[in-house]
PDB file of C-alpha atoms in Angstrom:
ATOM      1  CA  UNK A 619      26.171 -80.472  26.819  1.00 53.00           C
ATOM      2  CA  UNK A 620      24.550 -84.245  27.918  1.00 60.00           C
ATOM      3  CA  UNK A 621      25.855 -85.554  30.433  1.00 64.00           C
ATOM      4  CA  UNK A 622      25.741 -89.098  31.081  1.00 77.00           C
ATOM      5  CA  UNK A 623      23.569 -91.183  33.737  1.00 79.00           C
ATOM      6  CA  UNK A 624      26.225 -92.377  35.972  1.00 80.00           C
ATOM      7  CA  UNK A 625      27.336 -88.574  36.494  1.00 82.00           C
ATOM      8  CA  UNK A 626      24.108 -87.340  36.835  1.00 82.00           C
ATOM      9  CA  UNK A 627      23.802 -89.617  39.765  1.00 85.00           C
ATOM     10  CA  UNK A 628      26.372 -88.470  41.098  1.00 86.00           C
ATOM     11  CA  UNK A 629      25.728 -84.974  41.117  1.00 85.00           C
ATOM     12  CA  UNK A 630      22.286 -85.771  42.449  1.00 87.00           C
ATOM     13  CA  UNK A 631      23.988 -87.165  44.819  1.00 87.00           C
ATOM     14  CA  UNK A 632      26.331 -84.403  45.641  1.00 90.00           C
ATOM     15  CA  UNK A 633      23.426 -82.167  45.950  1.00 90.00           C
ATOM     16  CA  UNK A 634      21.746 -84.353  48.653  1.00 90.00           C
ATOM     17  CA  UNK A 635      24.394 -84.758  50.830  1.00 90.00           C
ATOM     18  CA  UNK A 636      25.037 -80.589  50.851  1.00 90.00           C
ATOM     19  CA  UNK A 637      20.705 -80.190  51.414  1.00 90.00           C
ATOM     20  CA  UNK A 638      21.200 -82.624  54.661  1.00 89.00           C
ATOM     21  CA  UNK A 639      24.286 -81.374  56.064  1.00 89.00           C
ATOM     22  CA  UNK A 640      22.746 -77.908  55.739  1.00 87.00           C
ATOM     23  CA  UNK A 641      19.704 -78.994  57.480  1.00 86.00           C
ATOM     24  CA  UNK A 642      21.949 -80.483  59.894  1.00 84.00           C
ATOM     25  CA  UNK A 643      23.647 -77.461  60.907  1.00 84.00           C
ATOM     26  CA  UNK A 644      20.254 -75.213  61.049  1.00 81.00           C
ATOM     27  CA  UNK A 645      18.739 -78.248  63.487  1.00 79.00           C
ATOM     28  CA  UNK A 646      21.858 -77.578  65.278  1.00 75.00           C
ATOM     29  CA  UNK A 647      21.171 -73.699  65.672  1.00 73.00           C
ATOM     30  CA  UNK A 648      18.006 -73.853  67.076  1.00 72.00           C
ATOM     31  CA  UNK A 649      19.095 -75.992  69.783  1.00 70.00           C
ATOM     32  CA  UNK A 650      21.893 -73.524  70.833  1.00 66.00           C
ATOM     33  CA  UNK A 651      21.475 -72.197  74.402  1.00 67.00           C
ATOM     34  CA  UNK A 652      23.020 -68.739  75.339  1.00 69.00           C
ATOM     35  CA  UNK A 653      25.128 -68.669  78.024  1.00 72.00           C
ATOM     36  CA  UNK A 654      26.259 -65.756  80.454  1.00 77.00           C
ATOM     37  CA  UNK A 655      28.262 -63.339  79.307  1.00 78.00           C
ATOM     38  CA  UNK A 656      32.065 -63.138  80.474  1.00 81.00           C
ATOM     39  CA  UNK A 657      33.137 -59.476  80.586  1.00 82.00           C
ATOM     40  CA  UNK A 658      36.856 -58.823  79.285  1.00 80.00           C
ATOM     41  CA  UNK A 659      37.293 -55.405  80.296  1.00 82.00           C
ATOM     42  CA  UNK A 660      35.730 -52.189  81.028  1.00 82.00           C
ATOM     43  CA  UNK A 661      36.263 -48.312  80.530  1.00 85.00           C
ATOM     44  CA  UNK A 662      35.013 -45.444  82.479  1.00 83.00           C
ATOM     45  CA  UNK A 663      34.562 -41.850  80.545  1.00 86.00           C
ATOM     46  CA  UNK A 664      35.138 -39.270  81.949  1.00 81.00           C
ATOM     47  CA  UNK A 665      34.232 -35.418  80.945  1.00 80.00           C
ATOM     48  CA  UNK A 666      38.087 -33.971  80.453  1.00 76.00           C
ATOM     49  CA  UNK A 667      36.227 -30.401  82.062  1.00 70.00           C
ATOM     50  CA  UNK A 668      34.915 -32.411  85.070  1.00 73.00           C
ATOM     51  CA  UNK A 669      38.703 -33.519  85.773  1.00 78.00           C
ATOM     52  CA  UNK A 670      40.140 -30.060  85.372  1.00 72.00           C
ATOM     53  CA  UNK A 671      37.637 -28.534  87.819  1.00 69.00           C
ATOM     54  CA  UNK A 672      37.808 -31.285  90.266  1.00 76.00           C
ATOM     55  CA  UNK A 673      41.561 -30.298  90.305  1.00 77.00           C
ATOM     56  CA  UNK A 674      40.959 -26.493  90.785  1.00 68.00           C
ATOM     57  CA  UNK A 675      42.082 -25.491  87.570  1.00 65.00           C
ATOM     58  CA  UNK A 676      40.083 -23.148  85.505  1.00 57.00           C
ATOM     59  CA  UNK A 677      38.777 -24.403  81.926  1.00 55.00           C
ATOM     60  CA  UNK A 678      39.988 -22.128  78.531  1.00 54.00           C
ATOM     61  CA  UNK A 679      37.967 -22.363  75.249  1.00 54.00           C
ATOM     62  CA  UNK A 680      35.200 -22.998  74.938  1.00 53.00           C
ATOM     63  CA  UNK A 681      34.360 -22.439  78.467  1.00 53.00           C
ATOM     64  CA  UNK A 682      35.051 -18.999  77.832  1.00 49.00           C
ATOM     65  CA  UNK A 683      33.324 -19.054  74.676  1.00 42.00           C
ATOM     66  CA  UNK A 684      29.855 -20.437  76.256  1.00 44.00           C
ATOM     67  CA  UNK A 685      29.771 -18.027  79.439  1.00 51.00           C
ATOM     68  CA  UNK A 686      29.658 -14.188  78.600  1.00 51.00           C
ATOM     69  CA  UNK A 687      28.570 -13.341  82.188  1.00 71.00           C
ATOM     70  CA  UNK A 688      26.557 -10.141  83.434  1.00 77.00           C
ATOM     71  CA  UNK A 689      29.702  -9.042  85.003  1.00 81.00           C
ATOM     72  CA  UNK A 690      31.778  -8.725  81.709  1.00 88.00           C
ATOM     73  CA  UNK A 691      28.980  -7.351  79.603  1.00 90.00           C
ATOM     74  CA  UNK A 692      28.035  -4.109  81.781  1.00 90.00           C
ATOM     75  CA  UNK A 693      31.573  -3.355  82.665  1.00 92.00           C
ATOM     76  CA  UNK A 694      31.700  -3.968  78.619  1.00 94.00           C
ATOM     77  CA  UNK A 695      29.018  -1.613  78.019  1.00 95.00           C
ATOM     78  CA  UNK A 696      29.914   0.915  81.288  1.00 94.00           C
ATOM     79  CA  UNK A 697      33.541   1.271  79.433  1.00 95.00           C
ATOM     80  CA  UNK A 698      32.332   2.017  75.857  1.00 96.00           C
ATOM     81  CA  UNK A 699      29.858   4.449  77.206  1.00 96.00           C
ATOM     82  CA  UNK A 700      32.741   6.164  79.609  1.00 95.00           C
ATOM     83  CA  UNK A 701      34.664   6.011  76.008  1.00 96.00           C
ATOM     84  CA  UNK A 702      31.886   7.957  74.253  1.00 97.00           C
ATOM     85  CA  UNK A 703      31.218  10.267  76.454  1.00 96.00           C
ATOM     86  CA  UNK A 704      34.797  11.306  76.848  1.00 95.00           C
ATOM     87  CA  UNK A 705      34.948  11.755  73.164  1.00 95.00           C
ATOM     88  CA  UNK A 706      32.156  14.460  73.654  1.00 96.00           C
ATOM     89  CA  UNK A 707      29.398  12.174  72.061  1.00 97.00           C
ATOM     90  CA  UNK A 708      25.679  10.930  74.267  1.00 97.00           C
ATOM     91  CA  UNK A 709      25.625   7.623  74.463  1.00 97.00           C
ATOM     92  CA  UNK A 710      22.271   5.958  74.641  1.00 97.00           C
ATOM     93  CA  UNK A 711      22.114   2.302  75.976  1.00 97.00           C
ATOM     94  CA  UNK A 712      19.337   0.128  73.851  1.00 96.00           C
ATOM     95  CA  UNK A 713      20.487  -3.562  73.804  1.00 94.00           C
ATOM     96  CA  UNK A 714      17.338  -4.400  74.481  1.00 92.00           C
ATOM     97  CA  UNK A 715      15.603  -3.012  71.665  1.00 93.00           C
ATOM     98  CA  UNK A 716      17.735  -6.600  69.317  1.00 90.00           C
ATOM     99  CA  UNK A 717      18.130  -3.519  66.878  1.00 92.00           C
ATOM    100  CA  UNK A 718      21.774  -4.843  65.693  1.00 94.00           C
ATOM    101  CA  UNK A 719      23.687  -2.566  68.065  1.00 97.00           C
ATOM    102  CA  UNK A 720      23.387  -2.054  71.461  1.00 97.00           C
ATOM    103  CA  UNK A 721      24.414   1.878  71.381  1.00 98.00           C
ATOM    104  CA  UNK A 722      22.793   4.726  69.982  1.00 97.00           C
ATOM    105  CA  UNK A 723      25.610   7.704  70.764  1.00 97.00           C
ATOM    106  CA  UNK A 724      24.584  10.808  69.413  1.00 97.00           C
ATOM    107  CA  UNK A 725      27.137  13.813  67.598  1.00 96.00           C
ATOM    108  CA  UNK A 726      26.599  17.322  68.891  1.00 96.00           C
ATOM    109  CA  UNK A 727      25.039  19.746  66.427  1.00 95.00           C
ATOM    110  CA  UNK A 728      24.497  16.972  63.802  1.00 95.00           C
ATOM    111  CA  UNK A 729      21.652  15.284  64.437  1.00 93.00           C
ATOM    112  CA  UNK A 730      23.961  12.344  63.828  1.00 95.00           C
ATOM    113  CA  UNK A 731      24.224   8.938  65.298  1.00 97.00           C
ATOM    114  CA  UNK A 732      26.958   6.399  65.755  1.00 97.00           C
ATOM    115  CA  UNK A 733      25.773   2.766  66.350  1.00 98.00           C
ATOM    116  CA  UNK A 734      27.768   0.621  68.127  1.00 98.00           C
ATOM    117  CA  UNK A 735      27.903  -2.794  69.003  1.00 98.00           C
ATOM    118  CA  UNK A 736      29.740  -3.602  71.749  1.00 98.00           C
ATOM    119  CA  UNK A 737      31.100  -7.503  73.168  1.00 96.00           C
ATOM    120  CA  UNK A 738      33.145  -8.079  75.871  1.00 93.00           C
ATOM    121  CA  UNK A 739      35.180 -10.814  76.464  1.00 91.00           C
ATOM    122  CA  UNK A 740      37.298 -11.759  78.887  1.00 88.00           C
ATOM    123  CA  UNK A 741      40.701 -11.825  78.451  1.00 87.00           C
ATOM    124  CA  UNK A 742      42.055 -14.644  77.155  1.00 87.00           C
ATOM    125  CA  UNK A 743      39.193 -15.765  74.633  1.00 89.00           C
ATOM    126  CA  UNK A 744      40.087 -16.744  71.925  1.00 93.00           C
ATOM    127  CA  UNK A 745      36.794 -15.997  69.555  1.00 93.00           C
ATOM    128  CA  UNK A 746      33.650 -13.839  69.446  1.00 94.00           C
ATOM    129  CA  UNK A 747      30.031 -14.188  68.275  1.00 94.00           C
ATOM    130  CA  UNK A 748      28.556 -11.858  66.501  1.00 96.00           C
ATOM    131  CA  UNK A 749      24.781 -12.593  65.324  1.00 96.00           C
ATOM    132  CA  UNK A 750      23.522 -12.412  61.519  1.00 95.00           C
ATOM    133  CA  UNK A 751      21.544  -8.808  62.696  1.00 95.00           C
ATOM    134  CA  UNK A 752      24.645  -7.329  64.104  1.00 97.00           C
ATOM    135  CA  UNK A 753      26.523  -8.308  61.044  1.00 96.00           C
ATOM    136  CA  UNK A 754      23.640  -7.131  58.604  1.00 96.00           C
ATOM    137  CA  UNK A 755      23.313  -4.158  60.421  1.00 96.00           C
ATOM    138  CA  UNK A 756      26.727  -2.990  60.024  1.00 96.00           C
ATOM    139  CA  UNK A 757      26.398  -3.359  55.963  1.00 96.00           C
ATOM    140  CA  UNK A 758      23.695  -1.443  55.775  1.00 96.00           C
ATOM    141  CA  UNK A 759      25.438   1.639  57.731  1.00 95.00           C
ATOM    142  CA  UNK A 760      29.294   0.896  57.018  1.00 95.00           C
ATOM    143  CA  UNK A 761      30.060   4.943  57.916  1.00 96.00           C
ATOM    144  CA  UNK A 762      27.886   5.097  61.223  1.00 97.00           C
ATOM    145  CA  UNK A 763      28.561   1.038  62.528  1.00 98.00           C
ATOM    146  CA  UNK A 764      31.028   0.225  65.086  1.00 98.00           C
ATOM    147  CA  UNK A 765      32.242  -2.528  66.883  1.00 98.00           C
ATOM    148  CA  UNK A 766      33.539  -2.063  70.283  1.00 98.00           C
ATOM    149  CA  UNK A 767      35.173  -4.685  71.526  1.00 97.00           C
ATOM    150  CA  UNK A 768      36.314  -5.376  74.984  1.00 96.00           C
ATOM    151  CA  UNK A 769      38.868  -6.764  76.783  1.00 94.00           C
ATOM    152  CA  UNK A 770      37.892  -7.110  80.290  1.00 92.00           C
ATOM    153  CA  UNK A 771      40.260  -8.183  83.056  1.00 87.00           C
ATOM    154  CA  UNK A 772      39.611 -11.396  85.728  1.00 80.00           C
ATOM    155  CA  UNK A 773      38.429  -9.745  88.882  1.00 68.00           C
ATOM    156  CA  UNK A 774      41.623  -9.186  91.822  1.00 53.00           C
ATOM    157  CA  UNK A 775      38.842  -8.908  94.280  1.00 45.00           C
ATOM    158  CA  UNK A 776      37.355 -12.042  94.564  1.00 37.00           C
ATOM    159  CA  UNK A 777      38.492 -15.816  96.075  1.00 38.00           C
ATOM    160  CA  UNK A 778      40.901 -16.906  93.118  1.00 42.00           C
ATOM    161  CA  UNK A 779      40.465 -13.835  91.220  1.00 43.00           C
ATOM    162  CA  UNK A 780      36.719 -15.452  89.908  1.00 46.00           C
ATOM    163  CA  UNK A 781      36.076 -13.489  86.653  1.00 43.00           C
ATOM    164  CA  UNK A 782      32.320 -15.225  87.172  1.00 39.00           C
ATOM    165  CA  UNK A 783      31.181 -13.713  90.132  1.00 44.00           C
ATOM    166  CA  UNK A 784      29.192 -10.358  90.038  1.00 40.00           C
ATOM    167  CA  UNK A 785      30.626  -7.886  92.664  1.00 45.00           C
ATOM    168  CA  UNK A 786      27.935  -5.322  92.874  1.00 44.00           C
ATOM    169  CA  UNK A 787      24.520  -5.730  91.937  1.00 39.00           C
ATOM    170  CA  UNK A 788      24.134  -1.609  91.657  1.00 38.00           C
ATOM    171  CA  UNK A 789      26.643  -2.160  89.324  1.00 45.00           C
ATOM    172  CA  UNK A 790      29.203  -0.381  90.506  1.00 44.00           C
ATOM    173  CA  UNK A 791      32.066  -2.190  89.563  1.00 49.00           C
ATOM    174  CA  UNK A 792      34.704   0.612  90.581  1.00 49.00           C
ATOM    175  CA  UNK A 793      37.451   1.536  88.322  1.00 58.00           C
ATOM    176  CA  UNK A 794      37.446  -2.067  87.127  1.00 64.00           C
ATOM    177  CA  UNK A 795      35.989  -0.799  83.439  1.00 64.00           C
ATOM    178  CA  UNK A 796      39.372   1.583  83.475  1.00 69.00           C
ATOM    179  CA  UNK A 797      41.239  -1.422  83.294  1.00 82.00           C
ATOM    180  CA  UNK A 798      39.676  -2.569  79.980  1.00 91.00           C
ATOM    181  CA  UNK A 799      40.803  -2.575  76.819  1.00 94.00           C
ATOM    182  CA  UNK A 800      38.253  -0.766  74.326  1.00 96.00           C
ATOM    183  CA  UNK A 801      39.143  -1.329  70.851  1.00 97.00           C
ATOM    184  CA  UNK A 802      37.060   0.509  67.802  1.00 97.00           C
ATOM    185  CA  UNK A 803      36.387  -1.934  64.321  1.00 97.00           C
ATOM    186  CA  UNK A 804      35.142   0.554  61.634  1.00 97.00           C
ATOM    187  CA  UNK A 805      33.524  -1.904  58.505  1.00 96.00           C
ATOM    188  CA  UNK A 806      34.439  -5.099  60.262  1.00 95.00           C
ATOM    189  CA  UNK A 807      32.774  -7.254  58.240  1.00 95.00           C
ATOM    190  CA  UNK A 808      32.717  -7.510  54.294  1.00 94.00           C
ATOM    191  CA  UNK A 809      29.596 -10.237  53.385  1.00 94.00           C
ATOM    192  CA  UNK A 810      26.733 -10.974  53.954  1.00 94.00           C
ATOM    193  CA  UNK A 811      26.240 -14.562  56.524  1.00 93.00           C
ATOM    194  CA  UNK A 812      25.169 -17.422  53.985  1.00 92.00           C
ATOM    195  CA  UNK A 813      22.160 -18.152  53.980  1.00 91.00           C
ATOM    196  CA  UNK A 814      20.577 -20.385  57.498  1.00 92.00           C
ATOM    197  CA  UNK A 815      23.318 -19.002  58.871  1.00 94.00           C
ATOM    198  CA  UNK A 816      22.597 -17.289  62.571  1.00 95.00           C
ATOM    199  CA  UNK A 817      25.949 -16.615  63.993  1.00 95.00           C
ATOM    200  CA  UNK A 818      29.572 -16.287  63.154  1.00 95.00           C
ATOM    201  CA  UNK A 819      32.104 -16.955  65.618  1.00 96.00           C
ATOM    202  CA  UNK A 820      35.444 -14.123  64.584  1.00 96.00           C
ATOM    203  CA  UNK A 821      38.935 -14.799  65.551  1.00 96.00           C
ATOM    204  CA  UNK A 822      39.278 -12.243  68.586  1.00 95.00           C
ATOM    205  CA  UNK A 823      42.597 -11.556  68.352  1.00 95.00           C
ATOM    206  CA  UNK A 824      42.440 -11.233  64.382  1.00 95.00           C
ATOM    207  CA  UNK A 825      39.329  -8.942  64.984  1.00 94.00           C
ATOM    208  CA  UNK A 826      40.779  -6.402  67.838  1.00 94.00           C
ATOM    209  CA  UNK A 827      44.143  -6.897  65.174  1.00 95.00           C
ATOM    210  CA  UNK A 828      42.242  -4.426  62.408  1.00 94.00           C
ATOM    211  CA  UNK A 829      40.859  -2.470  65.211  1.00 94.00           C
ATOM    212  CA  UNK A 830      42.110   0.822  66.825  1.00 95.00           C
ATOM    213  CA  UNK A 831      42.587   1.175  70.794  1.00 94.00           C
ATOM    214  CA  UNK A 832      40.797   3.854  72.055  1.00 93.00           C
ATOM    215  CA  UNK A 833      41.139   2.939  75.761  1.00 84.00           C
ATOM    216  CA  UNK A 834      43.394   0.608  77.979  1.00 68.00           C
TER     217      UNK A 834
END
């Protein structure tokens, strides 16, 4: 539609006076100067562990999760080998060989083995790891596999009964492994770990749940 002269003016107009005050306002910007800044307030963070151990308390999950020690892996190991050999099998340590198991325990007469893959945990955890070649492992020999897991008491010997601190380093820990708890998990496991997948943490007490207690 035409419009006529006298409104065209005026929106011309209209349209100036919006160009300069914008101009106005950016010529304004640039001669802005910054000023100090006024602080309001302030927080401090603190790490809720750092707190707990500057009061002498000692941290739960996952502290307990993130430090299997020396001393509650051989007394671990010490007490599923004790278990073994009591149950007239030879027990053959090889956690070092990262075979999937970290016991090779022969049957008399056989020519059989049982593998067995043992984690201790303190008492009181609340989960376990177990790796993608334990888990593996134990589908490929569901009748030979077990997991042995361990319940291992806090130390009574030590300052503050320290379940850290490693009492001997012969390794003779006493009758500290008779205290354990060993439980046996025959199939423990029914899949395979998705794929990228390098760990599984288990519910512990679900886990030692479908097990059987063979000492403690």
């Amino acid at each position: 539609a035409r419009i006529n002269s006298a409104k065209a003016r005026a929106r011309a107009d209209e349209l100036q006076a919006r160009l300069q005050r914008r101009l106005e306002e950016l010529e304004g910007e640039r001669q802005l100067s910054p000023l100090p800044p006024v602080v309001k307030g302030g927080a401090l963070v603190v790490p809720g562990g750092l707190i707990a151990r500057l009061r002498g308390k000692r941290q739960e999950e996952p502290e307990l999760f993130a430090r299997e020690t020396r001393r509650v892996e051989q007394i671990a190991m010490q007490a599923v080998m004790d278990v073994e050999r009591s149950l007239g099998y030879v027990p053959r340590d090889v956690s070092q060989d990262n075979c999937g198991y970290d016991i090779e325990s022969a049957i008399p007469g056989t020519g059989k083995l049982r593998f067995i893959e043992v984690k201790g945990r303190l008492e009181g955890a609340k989960t376990v790891t177990i790796t993608k070649n334990e888990i593996l492992t134990a589908l490929n020999k569901p009748d030979d596999f077990i997991l042995a897991v361990v319940l291992v008491p806090p130390s009574d010997t030590t300052p503050q009964a320290d379940p850290w601190k490693i009492e001997d380093p012969a390794r003779n820990y006493g009758n500290m492994k008779e205290k354990c708890q060993v439980y046996h998990i025959r199939k423990p496991f029914t899949r395979e770990p998705d794929f990228g997948v390098t760990s599984v943490n288990y519910n512990l007490k679900e886990l030692v749940a479908a097990g059987k207690l063979v000492m403690g």
